[in-house]
mmCIF file of C-alpha atoms in Angstrom:
data_model
loop_
_atom_site.group_PDB
_atom_site.id
_atom_site.type_symbol
_atom_site.label_atom_id
_atom_site.label_comp_id
_atom_site.label_asym_id
_atom_site.label_seq_id
_atom_site.Cartn_x
_atom_site.Cartn_y
_atom_site.Cartn_z
ATOM 1 C CA MET Q 30 42.840 3.682 3.146
ATOM 2 C CA LEU Q 31 40.596 1.309 1.275
ATOM 3 C CA PRO Q 32 40.419 1.863 -2.462
ATOM 4 C CA TYR Q 33 36.641 1.876 -2.400
ATOM 5 C CA GLU Q 34 34.152 2.745 0.270
ATOM 6 C CA LYS Q 35 32.094 -0.361 0.065
ATOM 7 C CA TYR Q 36 31.616 -1.775 -3.437
ATOM 8 C CA PRO Q 37 34.211 -2.422 -6.104
ATOM 9 C CA SER Q 38 31.884 -1.309 -8.882
ATOM 10 C CA GLN Q 39 29.372 1.494 -9.183
ATOM 11 C CA ILE Q 40 27.102 -0.783 -11.204
ATOM 12 C CA LEU Q 41 27.168 -3.416 -8.474
ATOM 13 C CA GLN Q 42 26.571 -0.732 -5.870
ATOM 14 C CA ASP Q 43 23.553 0.624 -7.770
ATOM 15 C CA ALA Q 44 22.086 -2.864 -8.010
ATOM 16 C CA VAL Q 45 22.669 -3.560 -4.315
ATOM 17 C CA GLU Q 46 21.082 -0.247 -3.369
ATOM 18 C CA ALA Q 47 18.070 -0.942 -5.573
ATOM 19 C CA ILE Q 48 17.580 -4.432 -4.141
ATOM 20 C CA SER Q 49 18.030 -3.281 -0.550
ATOM 21 C CA SER Q 50 15.291 -0.688 -1.067
ATOM 22 C CA LEU Q 51 12.854 -3.623 -0.967
ATOM 23 C CA PRO Q 52 11.135 -4.127 2.390
ATOM 24 C CA GLY Q 53 12.865 -6.670 4.599
ATOM 25 C CA VAL Q 54 16.002 -6.930 2.441
ATOM 26 C CA GLY Q 55 19.165 -5.719 4.166
ATOM 27 C CA SER Q 56 22.341 -4.678 2.384
ATOM 28 C CA ARG Q 57 24.079 -8.014 3.020
ATOM 29 C CA SER Q 58 21.216 -9.982 1.491
ATOM 30 C CA ALA Q 59 21.055 -7.468 -1.335
ATOM 31 C CA LEU Q 60 24.745 -7.992 -2.077
ATOM 32 C CA ARG Q 61 24.251 -11.758 -2.037
ATOM 33 C CA LEU Q 62 21.331 -11.451 -4.458
ATOM 34 C CA ALA Q 63 23.178 -9.021 -6.742
ATOM 35 C CA LEU Q 64 26.214 -11.316 -6.913
ATOM 36 C CA HIS Q 65 23.892 -14.245 -7.586
ATOM 37 C CA LEU Q 66 22.336 -12.367 -10.502
ATOM 38 C CA LEU Q 67 25.775 -11.401 -11.753
ATOM 39 C CA ARG Q 68 26.679 -15.068 -12.047
ATOM 40 C CA GLN Q 69 23.656 -15.760 -14.259
ATOM 41 C CA PRO Q 70 23.814 -15.691 -18.055
ATOM 42 C CA SER Q 71 23.206 -12.251 -19.527
ATOM 43 C CA GLU Q 72 19.811 -13.179 -20.998
ATOM 44 C CA ASN Q 73 18.512 -14.320 -17.612
ATOM 45 C CA ILE Q 74 19.424 -10.966 -16.110
ATOM 46 C CA HIS Q 75 17.696 -9.113 -18.959
ATOM 47 C CA HIS Q 76 14.647 -11.332 -18.508
ATOM 48 C CA PHE Q 77 14.577 -10.619 -14.780
ATOM 49 C CA ALA Q 78 14.933 -6.876 -15.266
ATOM 50 C CA SER Q 79 12.269 -6.706 -17.931
ATOM 51 C CA ALA Q 80 9.803 -8.711 -15.821
ATOM 52 C CA ILE Q 81 10.212 -6.026 -13.154
ATOM 53 C CA ASP Q 82 10.187 -3.173 -15.626
ATOM 54 C CA ARG Q 83 6.820 -4.155 -17.043
ATOM 55 C CA LEU Q 84 5.260 -3.687 -13.599
ATOM 56 C CA ALA Q 85 5.768 0.050 -14.087
ATOM 57 C CA ASP Q 86 3.519 0.718 -17.051
ATOM 58 C CA ASP Q 87 1.840 -2.431 -18.301
ATOM 59 C CA VAL Q 88 -0.202 -3.540 -15.311
ATOM 60 C CA ARG Q 89 -3.789 -2.314 -15.498
ATOM 61 C CA TYR Q 90 -6.564 -2.144 -12.978
ATOM 62 C CA CYS Q 91 -10.048 -3.436 -13.614
ATOM 63 C CA ARG Q 92 -12.367 -0.525 -14.454
ATOM 64 C CA THR Q 93 -15.064 -2.022 -12.239
ATOM 65 C CA CYS Q 94 -13.366 -3.399 -9.150
ATOM 66 C CA ARG Q 95 -9.796 -1.922 -9.334
ATOM 67 C CA MET Q 96 -8.232 -5.393 -9.181
ATOM 68 C CA ILE Q 97 -4.949 -5.891 -11.033
ATOM 69 C CA ALA Q 98 -5.579 -7.129 -14.534
ATOM 70 C CA ASP Q 99 -3.921 -7.368 -17.919
ATOM 71 C CA THR Q 100 -7.082 -6.120 -19.593
ATOM 72 C CA GLU Q 101 -9.721 -3.436 -18.988
ATOM 73 C CA GLU Q 102 -11.881 -5.797 -17.018
ATOM 74 C CA CYS Q 103 -10.464 -8.369 -14.603
ATOM 75 C CA ALA Q 104 -11.166 -12.084 -14.971
ATOM 76 C CA ILE Q 105 -13.501 -12.074 -11.978
ATOM 77 C CA CYS Q 106 -15.680 -9.184 -13.181
ATOM 78 C CA ALA Q 107 -15.714 -10.735 -16.665
ATOM 79 C CA ASP Q 108 -16.949 -14.071 -15.301
ATOM 80 C CA THR Q 109 -20.717 -14.134 -15.871
ATOM 81 C CA SER Q 110 -21.103 -17.271 -13.750
ATOM 82 C CA ARG Q 111 -20.226 -15.316 -10.622
ATOM 83 C CA ASP Q 112 -22.730 -13.501 -8.432
ATOM 84 C CA HIS Q 113 -22.394 -9.842 -9.419
ATOM 85 C CA SER Q 114 -24.860 -8.698 -6.774
ATOM 86 C CA THR Q 115 -22.510 -9.634 -3.933
ATOM 87 C CA ILE Q 116 -19.566 -7.263 -3.590
ATOM 88 C CA CYS Q 117 -16.739 -8.068 -1.212
ATOM 89 C CA VAL Q 118 -14.888 -4.874 -0.233
ATOM 90 C CA VAL Q 119 -11.168 -5.404 0.474
ATOM 91 C CA GLU Q 120 -8.169 -3.217 1.114
ATOM 92 C CA SER Q 121 -5.758 -4.626 -1.456
ATOM 93 C CA VAL Q 122 -5.098 -6.875 -4.412
ATOM 94 C CA ARG Q 123 -3.546 -9.362 -2.062
ATOM 95 C CA ASP Q 124 -6.754 -9.727 -0.086
ATOM 96 C CA VAL Q 125 -8.590 -10.707 -3.269
ATOM 97 C CA MET Q 126 -5.962 -13.356 -3.906
ATOM 98 C CA SER Q 127 -6.277 -14.647 -0.330
ATOM 99 C CA ILE Q 128 -10.066 -14.904 -0.527
ATOM 100 C CA GLU Q 129 -9.935 -16.484 -3.995
ATOM 101 C CA ALA Q 130 -7.482 -19.039 -2.643
ATOM 102 C CA THR Q 131 -10.114 -20.239 -0.162
ATOM 103 C CA GLY Q 132 -12.390 -21.243 -3.061
ATOM 104 C CA GLN Q 133 -15.373 -20.298 -0.856
ATOM 105 C CA TYR Q 134 -16.527 -17.096 -2.504
ATOM 106 C CA ARG Q 135 -18.556 -16.758 -5.713
ATOM 107 C CA GLY Q 136 -19.310 -13.028 -5.683
ATOM 108 C CA VAL Q 137 -17.234 -10.136 -6.998
ATOM 109 C CA TYR Q 138 -14.845 -7.703 -5.324
ATOM 110 C CA HIS Q 139 -14.118 -4.055 -4.812
ATOM 111 C CA VAL Q 140 -10.497 -3.129 -4.070
ATOM 112 C CA LEU Q 141 -10.251 0.097 -2.056
ATOM 113 C CA GLY Q 142 -6.537 0.512 -2.685
ATOM 114 C CA GLY Q 143 -5.844 1.273 0.973
ATOM 115 C CA ILE Q 144 -7.558 2.055 4.208
ATOM 116 C CA ILE Q 145 -8.573 5.286 5.913
ATOM 117 C CA SER Q 146 -5.635 6.315 8.055
ATOM 118 C CA PRO Q 147 -5.323 9.912 9.296
ATOM 119 C CA ILE Q 148 -1.796 9.155 10.566
ATOM 120 C CA SER Q 149 -0.617 8.121 7.082
ATOM 121 C CA GLY Q 150 -2.623 10.944 5.531
ATOM 122 C CA VAL Q 151 -5.014 8.602 3.707
ATOM 123 C CA GLY Q 152 -8.543 9.962 3.567
ATOM 124 C CA PRO Q 153 -11.731 8.569 1.996
ATOM 125 C CA SER Q 154 -11.080 10.495 -1.238
ATOM 126 C CA ASP Q 155 -7.781 8.627 -1.736
ATOM 127 C CA LEU Q 156 -9.654 5.330 -1.905
ATOM 128 C CA SER Q 157 -12.141 4.038 -4.476
ATOM 129 C CA ILE Q 158 -15.079 4.584 -2.128
ATOM 130 C CA LYS Q 159 -17.016 6.872 -4.475
ATOM 131 C CA GLU Q 160 -16.804 4.192 -7.178
ATOM 132 C CA LEU Q 161 -18.028 1.613 -4.664
ATOM 133 C CA VAL Q 162 -21.042 3.725 -3.740
ATOM 134 C CA GLU Q 163 -21.870 4.045 -7.460
ATOM 135 C CA ARG Q 164 -21.668 0.267 -7.878
ATOM 136 C CA VAL Q 165 -23.858 -0.326 -4.849
ATOM 137 C CA ARG Q 166 -26.370 2.195 -6.173
ATOM 138 C CA GLY Q 167 -26.358 0.144 -9.397
ATOM 139 C CA LEU Q 168 -27.549 -2.905 -7.458
ATOM 140 C CA ALA Q 169 -30.845 -1.042 -6.995
ATOM 141 C CA GLY Q 170 -31.602 -2.228 -3.496
ATOM 142 C CA SER Q 171 -30.905 -5.920 -3.861
ATOM 143 C CA GLY Q 172 -27.666 -7.722 -3.188
ATOM 144 C CA GLU Q 173 -25.040 -7.624 -0.473
ATOM 145 C CA VAL Q 174 -21.858 -5.772 0.427
ATOM 146 C CA ILE Q 175 -19.335 -7.698 2.523
ATOM 147 C CA LEU Q 176 -16.929 -5.421 4.370
ATOM 148 C CA ALA Q 177 -13.830 -7.641 4.495
ATOM 149 C CA LEU Q 178 -11.397 -5.180 6.054
ATOM 150 C CA SER Q 179 -8.922 -5.851 8.813
ATOM 151 C CA GLY Q 180 -10.101 -5.848 12.412
ATOM 152 C CA ASP Q 181 -7.878 -3.012 13.643
ATOM 153 C CA VAL Q 182 -8.946 0.567 14.347
ATOM 154 C CA GLU Q 183 -8.265 1.756 10.809
ATOM 155 C CA GLY Q 184 -10.149 -1.165 9.304
ATOM 156 C CA GLU Q 185 -13.124 -0.586 11.607
ATOM 157 C CA THR Q 186 -13.093 3.143 10.830
ATOM 158 C CA THR Q 187 -13.104 2.460 7.109
ATOM 159 C CA SER Q 188 -15.880 -0.113 7.447
ATOM 160 C CA PHE Q 189 -17.936 2.340 9.456
ATOM 161 C CA TYR Q 190 -17.347 5.136 6.936
ATOM 162 C CA ILE Q 191 -18.426 2.925 4.040
ATOM 163 C CA TYR Q 192 -21.426 1.642 5.978
ATOM 164 C CA ARG Q 193 -22.603 5.224 6.484
ATOM 165 C CA GLN Q 194 -22.281 5.881 2.746
ATOM 166 C CA ILE Q 195 -24.321 2.862 1.641
ATOM 167 C CA GLU Q 196 -26.733 2.196 4.507
ATOM 168 C CA GLY Q 197 -29.596 4.011 2.753
ATOM 169 C CA LEU Q 198 -29.233 2.079 -0.493
ATOM 170 C CA GLY Q 199 -31.186 -0.977 0.567
ATOM 171 C CA VAL Q 200 -28.458 -3.611 0.234
ATOM 172 C CA LYS Q 201 -27.530 -6.039 2.979
ATOM 173 C CA VAL Q 202 -24.217 -5.108 4.592
ATOM 174 C CA SER Q 203 -22.200 -7.812 6.318
ATOM 175 C CA THR Q 204 -18.715 -8.247 7.695
ATOM 176 C CA LEU Q 205 -16.358 -11.183 8.114
ATOM 177 C CA ALA Q 206 -16.965 -13.559 11.012
ATOM 178 C CA ARG Q 207 -14.495 -12.981 13.829
ATOM 179 C CA GLY Q 208 -13.621 -15.618 16.336
ATOM 180 C CA LEU Q 209 -11.166 -18.348 17.113
ATOM 181 C CA GLY Q 210 -9.184 -19.599 14.154
ATOM 182 C CA PHE Q 211 -9.830 -23.104 12.906
ATOM 183 C CA GLY Q 212 -7.945 -25.452 15.224
ATOM 184 C CA ASP Q 213 -7.061 -22.686 17.680
ATOM 185 C CA ASP Q 214 -6.614 -23.542 21.321
ATOM 186 C CA LEU Q 215 -8.793 -21.611 23.814
ATOM 187 C CA GLU Q 216 -5.896 -21.345 26.212
ATOM 188 C CA TYR Q 217 -3.793 -19.284 23.806
ATOM 189 C CA ALA Q 218 -6.519 -17.083 22.306
ATOM 190 C CA ASP Q 219 -6.448 -13.395 23.195
ATOM 191 C CA SER Q 220 -9.411 -12.307 25.289
ATOM 192 C CA LEU Q 221 -10.786 -9.920 22.658
ATOM 193 C CA THR Q 222 -11.001 -12.698 20.079
ATOM 194 C CA LEU Q 223 -12.390 -15.168 22.580
ATOM 195 C CA GLY Q 224 -14.954 -12.600 23.717
ATOM 196 C CA ARG Q 225 -16.094 -12.052 20.139
ATOM 197 C CA SER Q 226 -16.320 -15.809 19.664
ATOM 198 C CA ILE Q 227 -18.699 -16.072 22.587
ATOM 199 C CA ILE Q 228 -20.849 -13.122 21.530
ATOM 200 C CA GLY Q 229 -21.014 -14.419 17.954
ATOM 201 C CA ARG Q 230 -21.658 -18.048 18.905
ATOM 202 C CA GLN Q 231 -23.276 -20.225 16.278
ATOM 203 C CA PRO Q 232 -25.902 -23.000 16.458
ATOM 204 C CA PHE Q 233 -24.143 -26.329 16.898
ATOM 205 C CA LYS Q 234 -24.198 -28.506 13.764
ATOM 206 C CA MET Q 235 -23.216 -32.147 13.431
ATOM 207 C CA MET I 30 -13.562 -22.894 -10.721
ATOM 208 C CA LEU I 31 -11.300 -20.005 -9.959
ATOM 209 C CA PRO I 32 -10.925 -17.511 -12.778
ATOM 210 C CA TYR I 33 -7.147 -17.651 -12.521
ATOM 211 C CA GLU I 34 -4.800 -20.321 -11.326
ATOM 212 C CA LYS I 35 -2.771 -18.185 -9.032
ATOM 213 C CA TYR I 36 -2.195 -14.619 -10.198
ATOM 214 C CA PRO I 37 -4.709 -12.115 -11.532
ATOM 215 C CA SER I 38 -2.226 -10.765 -14.066
ATOM 216 C CA GLN I 39 0.364 -12.415 -16.287
ATOM 217 C CA ILE I 40 2.667 -9.435 -15.774
ATOM 218 C CA LEU I 41 2.440 -9.797 -12.008
ATOM 219 C CA GLN I 42 2.990 -13.534 -12.328
ATOM 220 C CA ASP I 43 6.108 -13.027 -14.474
ATOM 221 C CA ALA I 44 7.511 -10.583 -11.919
ATOM 222 C CA VAL I 45 6.764 -12.935 -9.019
ATOM 223 C CA GLU I 46 8.390 -15.836 -10.851
ATOM 224 C CA ALA I 47 11.470 -13.767 -11.639
ATOM 225 C CA ILE I 48 11.825 -12.596 -8.035
ATOM 226 C CA SER I 49 11.249 -16.070 -6.604
ATOM 227 C CA SER I 50 14.072 -17.404 -8.787
ATOM 228 C CA LEU I 51 16.431 -15.612 -6.402
ATOM 229 C CA PRO I 52 18.008 -17.864 -3.776
ATOM 230 C CA GLY I 53 16.145 -17.854 -0.472
ATOM 231 C CA VAL I 54 13.094 -15.997 -1.799
ATOM 232 C CA GLY I 55 9.882 -18.045 -1.727
ATOM 233 C CA SER I 56 6.805 -17.314 -3.801
ATOM 234 C CA ARG I 57 4.988 -15.606 -0.935
ATOM 235 C CA SER I 58 7.852 -13.196 -0.324
ATOM 236 C CA ALA I 59 8.190 -12.692 -4.072
ATOM 237 C CA LEU I 60 4.510 -11.716 -4.285
ATOM 238 C CA ARG I 61 4.933 -9.335 -1.385
ATOM 239 C CA LEU I 62 7.958 -7.717 -3.072
ATOM 240 C CA ALA I 63 6.246 -7.539 -6.475
ATOM 241 C CA LEU I 64 3.180 -5.870 -4.957
ATOM 242 C CA HIS I 65 5.468 -3.494 -3.083
ATOM 243 C CA LEU I 66 7.174 -2.529 -6.346
ATOM 244 C CA LEU I 67 3.801 -2.145 -8.021
ATOM 245 C CA ARG I 68 2.854 0.486 -5.461
ATOM 246 C CA GLN I 69 5.953 2.558 -6.251
ATOM 247 C CA PRO I 70 5.955 5.396 -8.777
ATOM 248 C CA SER I 71 6.682 4.279 -12.310
ATOM 249 C CA GLU I 72 10.114 5.927 -12.426
ATOM 250 C CA ASN I 73 11.257 4.077 -9.309
ATOM 251 C CA ILE I 74 10.350 0.766 -10.917
ATOM 252 C CA HIS I 75 12.219 1.692 -14.092
ATOM 253 C CA HIS I 76 15.201 2.739 -12.014
ATOM 254 C CA PHE I 77 15.126 -0.561 -10.122
ATOM 255 C CA ALA I 78 14.862 -2.610 -13.304
ATOM 256 C CA SER I 79 17.636 -0.738 -15.057
ATOM 257 C CA ALA I 80 19.976 -1.088 -12.058
ATOM 258 C CA ILE I 81 19.520 -4.862 -12.387
ATOM 259 C CA ASP I 82 19.695 -4.832 -16.153
ATOM 260 C CA ARG I 83 23.080 -3.177 -16.197
ATOM 261 C CA LEU I 84 24.509 -6.128 -14.254
ATOM 262 C CA ALA I 85 24.086 -8.168 -17.442
ATOM 263 C CA ASP I 86 26.473 -6.404 -19.770
ATOM 264 C CA ASP I 87 28.129 -3.435 -18.123
ATOM 265 C CA VAL I 88 30.045 -5.013 -15.256
ATOM 266 C CA ARG I 89 33.640 -5.748 -16.161
ATOM 267 C CA TYR I 90 36.318 -7.841 -14.556
ATOM 268 C CA CYS I 91 39.815 -6.576 -13.839
ATOM 269 C CA ARG I 92 42.193 -7.886 -16.516
ATOM 270 C CA THR I 93 44.797 -8.641 -13.829
ATOM 271 C CA CYS I 94 42.939 -10.076 -10.845
ATOM 272 C CA ARG I 95 39.420 -10.820 -12.226
ATOM 273 C CA MET I 96 37.802 -8.656 -9.555
ATOM 274 C CA ILE I 97 34.581 -6.864 -10.511
ATOM 275 C CA ALA I 98 35.339 -3.396 -11.798
ATOM 276 C CA ASP I 99 33.798 -0.642 -13.887
ATOM 277 C CA THR I 100 37.050 -0.233 -15.789
ATOM 278 C CA GLU I 101 39.697 -2.505 -17.332
ATOM 279 C CA GLU I 102 41.723 -2.494 -14.166
ATOM 280 C CA CYS I 103 40.167 -2.645 -10.713
ATOM 281 C CA ALA I 104 40.791 0.022 -8.081
ATOM 282 C CA ILE I 105 43.034 -2.288 -6.066
ATOM 283 C CA CYS I 106 45.307 -3.267 -8.960
ATOM 284 C CA ALA I 107 45.445 0.377 -10.043
ATOM 285 C CA ASP I 108 46.547 1.486 -6.572
ATOM 286 C CA THR I 109 50.342 1.884 -6.736
ATOM 287 C CA SER I 110 50.578 2.308 -2.961
ATOM 288 C CA ARG I 111 49.627 -1.343 -2.459
ATOM 289 C CA ASP I 112 52.077 -4.218 -2.316
ATOM 290 C CA HIS I 113 51.834 -5.838 -5.745
ATOM 291 C CA SER I 114 54.224 -8.646 -4.820
ATOM 292 C CA THR I 115 51.748 -10.155 -2.351
ATOM 293 C CA ILE I 116 48.841 -11.897 -4.059
ATOM 294 C CA CYS I 117 45.906 -13.139 -2.024
ATOM 295 C CA VAL I 118 44.068 -15.929 -3.883
ATOM 296 C CA VAL I 119 40.331 -16.054 -3.176
ATOM 297 C CA GLU I 120 37.340 -17.899 -4.543
ATOM 298 C CA SER I 121 35.010 -14.991 -5.211
ATOM 299 C CA VAL I 122 34.431 -11.261 -5.443
ATOM 300 C CA ARG I 123 32.735 -11.391 -2.088
ATOM 301 C CA ASP I 124 35.868 -12.739 -0.395
ATOM 302 C CA VAL I 125 37.803 -9.715 -1.650
ATOM 303 C CA MET I 126 35.160 -7.467 -0.146
ATOM 304 C CA SER I 127 35.307 -9.358 3.162
ATOM 305 C CA ILE I 128 39.100 -9.121 3.387
ATOM 306 C CA GLU I 129 39.066 -5.452 2.332
ATOM 307 C CA ALA I 130 36.527 -4.771 5.062
ATOM 308 C CA THR I 131 39.042 -5.936 7.688
ATOM 309 C CA GLY I 132 41.401 -3.132 6.662
ATOM 310 C CA GLN I 133 44.314 -5.485 7.470
ATOM 311 C CA TYR I 134 45.584 -6.315 4.007
ATOM 312 C CA ARG I 135 47.746 -4.112 1.778
ATOM 313 C CA GLY I 136 48.568 -6.561 -1.029
ATOM 314 C CA VAL I 137 46.606 -7.404 -4.162
ATOM 315 C CA TYR I 138 44.177 -10.221 -5.013
ATOM 316 C CA HIS I 139 43.500 -12.950 -7.504
ATOM 317 C CA VAL I 140 39.874 -14.040 -7.859
ATOM 318 C CA LEU I 141 39.606 -17.668 -9.030
ATOM 319 C CA GLY I 142 35.914 -17.380 -9.878
ATOM 320 C CA GLY I 143 35.103 -20.648 -8.121
ATOM 321 C CA ILE I 144 36.695 -23.666 -6.557
ATOM 322 C CA ILE I 145 37.709 -27.077 -7.898
ATOM 323 C CA SER I 146 34.697 -29.326 -7.405
ATOM 324 C CA PRO I 147 34.397 -32.597 -9.348
ATOM 325 C CA ILE I 148 30.810 -33.006 -8.095
ATOM 326 C CA SER I 149 29.759 -29.668 -9.605
ATOM 327 C CA GLY I 150 31.864 -30.338 -12.691
ATOM 328 C CA VAL I 151 34.279 -27.470 -11.993
ATOM 329 C CA GLY I 152 37.849 -28.316 -12.974
ATOM 330 C CA PRO I 153 41.059 -26.254 -12.814
ATOM 331 C CA SER I 154 40.570 -25.022 -16.383
ATOM 332 C CA ASP I 155 37.256 -23.383 -15.401
ATOM 333 C CA LEU I 156 39.086 -21.154 -12.933
ATOM 334 C CA SER I 157 41.630 -18.403 -13.516
ATOM 335 C CA ILE I 158 44.511 -20.607 -12.302
ATOM 336 C CA LYS I 159 46.576 -20.331 -15.489
ATOM 337 C CA GLU I 160 46.420 -16.541 -15.197
ATOM 338 C CA LEU I 161 47.481 -16.793 -11.566
ATOM 339 C CA VAL I 162 50.501 -18.919 -12.462
ATOM 340 C CA GLU I 163 51.483 -16.317 -15.080
ATOM 341 C CA ARG I 164 51.214 -13.542 -12.502
ATOM 342 C CA VAL I 165 53.291 -15.517 -9.986
ATOM 343 C CA ARG I 166 55.887 -16.165 -12.676
ATOM 344 C CA GLY I 167 55.962 -12.401 -13.198
ATOM 345 C CA LEU I 168 57.002 -11.908 -9.569
ATOM 346 C CA ALA I 169 60.312 -13.542 -10.575
ATOM 347 C CA GLY I 170 60.912 -15.455 -7.374
ATOM 348 C CA SER I 171 60.154 -12.758 -4.815
ATOM 349 C CA GLY I 172 56.870 -12.038 -3.112
ATOM 350 C CA GLU I 173 54.174 -14.142 -1.566
ATOM 351 C CA VAL I 174 51.007 -15.975 -2.518
ATOM 352 C CA ILE I 175 48.351 -16.287 0.210
ATOM 353 C CA LEU I 176 45.910 -19.124 -0.427
ATOM 354 C CA ALA I 177 42.779 -17.714 1.229
ATOM 355 C CA LEU I 178 40.322 -20.461 0.283
ATOM 356 C CA SER I 179 37.738 -22.094 2.483
ATOM 357 C CA GLY I 180 38.769 -24.858 4.837
ATOM 358 C CA ASP I 181 36.551 -27.581 3.404
ATOM 359 C CA VAL I 182 37.653 -30.466 1.168
ATOM 360 C CA GLU I 183 37.141 -28.517 -2.054
ATOM 361 C CA GLY I 184 39.035 -25.507 -0.743
ATOM 362 C CA GLU I 185 41.906 -27.687 0.432
ATOM 363 C CA THR I 186 41.964 -29.515 -2.919
ATOM 364 C CA THR I 187 42.117 -26.238 -4.805
ATOM 365 C CA SER I 188 44.828 -24.873 -2.514
ATOM 366 C CA PHE I 189 46.855 -28.035 -3.001
ATOM 367 C CA TYR I 190 46.422 -27.919 -6.788
ATOM 368 C CA ILE I 191 47.566 -24.287 -6.932
ATOM 369 C CA TYR I 192 50.462 -24.989 -4.598
ATOM 370 C CA ARG I 193 51.664 -27.709 -6.956
ATOM 371 C CA GLN I 194 51.544 -25.284 -9.887
ATOM 372 C CA ILE I 195 53.536 -22.526 -8.232
ATOM 373 C CA GLU I 196 55.818 -24.304 -5.773
ATOM 374 C CA GLY I 197 58.780 -24.198 -8.164
ATOM 375 C CA LEU I 198 58.514 -20.469 -8.820
ATOM 376 C CA GLY I 199 60.385 -19.306 -5.738
ATOM 377 C CA VAL I 200 57.617 -17.332 -4.039
ATOM 378 C CA LYS I 201 56.566 -17.836 -0.455
ATOM 379 C CA VAL I 202 53.201 -19.625 -0.244
ATOM 380 C CA SER I 203 51.060 -19.152 2.857
ATOM 381 C CA THR I 204 47.518 -19.855 3.939
ATOM 382 C CA LEU I 205 45.104 -18.238 6.376
ATOM 383 C CA ALA I 206 45.569 -18.928 10.071
ATOM 384 C CA ARG I 207 43.014 -21.415 11.376
ATOM 385 C CA GLY I 208 42.003 -21.643 14.983
ATOM 386 C CA LEU I 209 39.493 -20.448 17.486
ATOM 387 C CA GLY I 210 37.597 -17.347 16.495
ATOM 388 C CA PHE I 211 38.242 -14.145 18.416
ATOM 389 C CA GLY I 212 36.236 -14.410 21.638
ATOM 390 C CA ASP I 213 35.312 -18.062 21.049
ATOM 391 C CA ASP I 214 34.713 -20.295 23.998
ATOM 392 C CA LEU I 215 36.820 -23.492 24.182
ATOM 393 C CA GLU I 216 33.842 -25.458 25.399
ATOM 394 C CA TYR I 217 31.878 -24.870 22.216
ATOM 395 C CA ALA I 218 34.695 -25.163 19.671
ATOM 396 C CA ASP I 219 34.595 -28.199 17.393
ATOM 397 C CA SER I 220 37.494 -30.561 17.982
ATOM 398 C CA LEU I 221 38.996 -30.082 14.510
ATOM 399 C CA THR I 222 39.273 -26.329 15.021
ATOM 400 C CA LEU I 223 40.548 -26.721 18.574
ATOM 401 C CA GLY I 224 43.085 -29.292 17.380
ATOM 402 C CA ARG I 225 44.365 -26.887 14.718
ATOM 403 C CA SER I 226 44.574 -24.145 17.340
ATOM 404 C CA ILE I 227 46.837 -26.288 19.484
ATOM 405 C CA ILE I 228 49.064 -27.387 16.605
ATOM 406 C CA GLY I 229 49.339 -23.810 15.357
ATOM 407 C CA ARG I 230 49.885 -22.243 18.779
ATOM 408 C CA GLN I 231 51.603 -18.853 18.849
ATOM 409 C CA PRO I 232 54.181 -17.298 21.218
ATOM 410 C CA PHE I 233 52.375 -15.470 24.020
ATOM 411 C CA LYS I 234 52.517 -11.678 23.741
ATOM 412 C CA MET I 235 51.515 -9.062 26.291
#
């Protein structure tokens, strides 16, 4: 009989189990990472652990747009040079980062914190939709709401739900352009995307 | 200008940087993992961080074989039913776990904590070779030392160095069998391995 089931140390085992709870990290990778950490100087390990630990209580969410922030108001909402009458509605923090990375957007955001999904038990009241409607009401009939949600059924459902909530408030409501990706080959495009590209064709510009 | 270089929160950035310091984890994966953690309940994050933190100071190494342990003596060295006159010399903790997983070995181990590598600046004095020689001396001329190091130049160098240190002490010194892997196809074997398989051929058994 082996002297231990799997790990020679309970502490190592706890660390491996914690690491392998992360999505996409199996127990072999987790062991490799735990043993890597174990080889680091003590202060590096403490530093690593405390960087993670602070995620638990110290991260705040912007009171206006629900974006991650270190302060009460995120850097985007605090930026007076941005267009505060254009609100881009996204599912998550990551989407804000992706759109910011394009450098093409000068408005502000609203992070829903999820998407309406009856299967996962997420309803409209679990998302920051009420807060969004309040913000849109605050625009007093001018401005624009961009529904930048994913193109799947849940994304479309959420977009539709939000549209219904704000359609009477006088703001322009738009959605992201769908079509072939930049540099995409017609031959390999799926027919749904290609179809949308044809329907949404644009005037040719040189 | 973007309101933030890359991350909307310093705390998030610190966590992403810590996670991406792990081998094989890029900054995109690190962000994904950090955002995953952020979505967990506070107590889960604390639990995760503390499991890592305890790697820094609480893990101990067996006073005899240098294996990871929670106590002064590891479970293998403490097991009186094992053969303490057969010492398997390995590079790392992970090698012990690999050999234990085979269920084929009933002796004890000696973890060197590395391998002699002039390029990486690791010399014999950085490894637990002196302790090994003491242990072998303690066997008083009976028993066996198995040099279970990797088959590359550094492994061979280390094996040779250890052999030189213990050859006069009367114990049998062996090394792992090298040859084709179980189920390997001759056609795809490298010639070095195939050559060793021929030289080290075994009597045929039915």
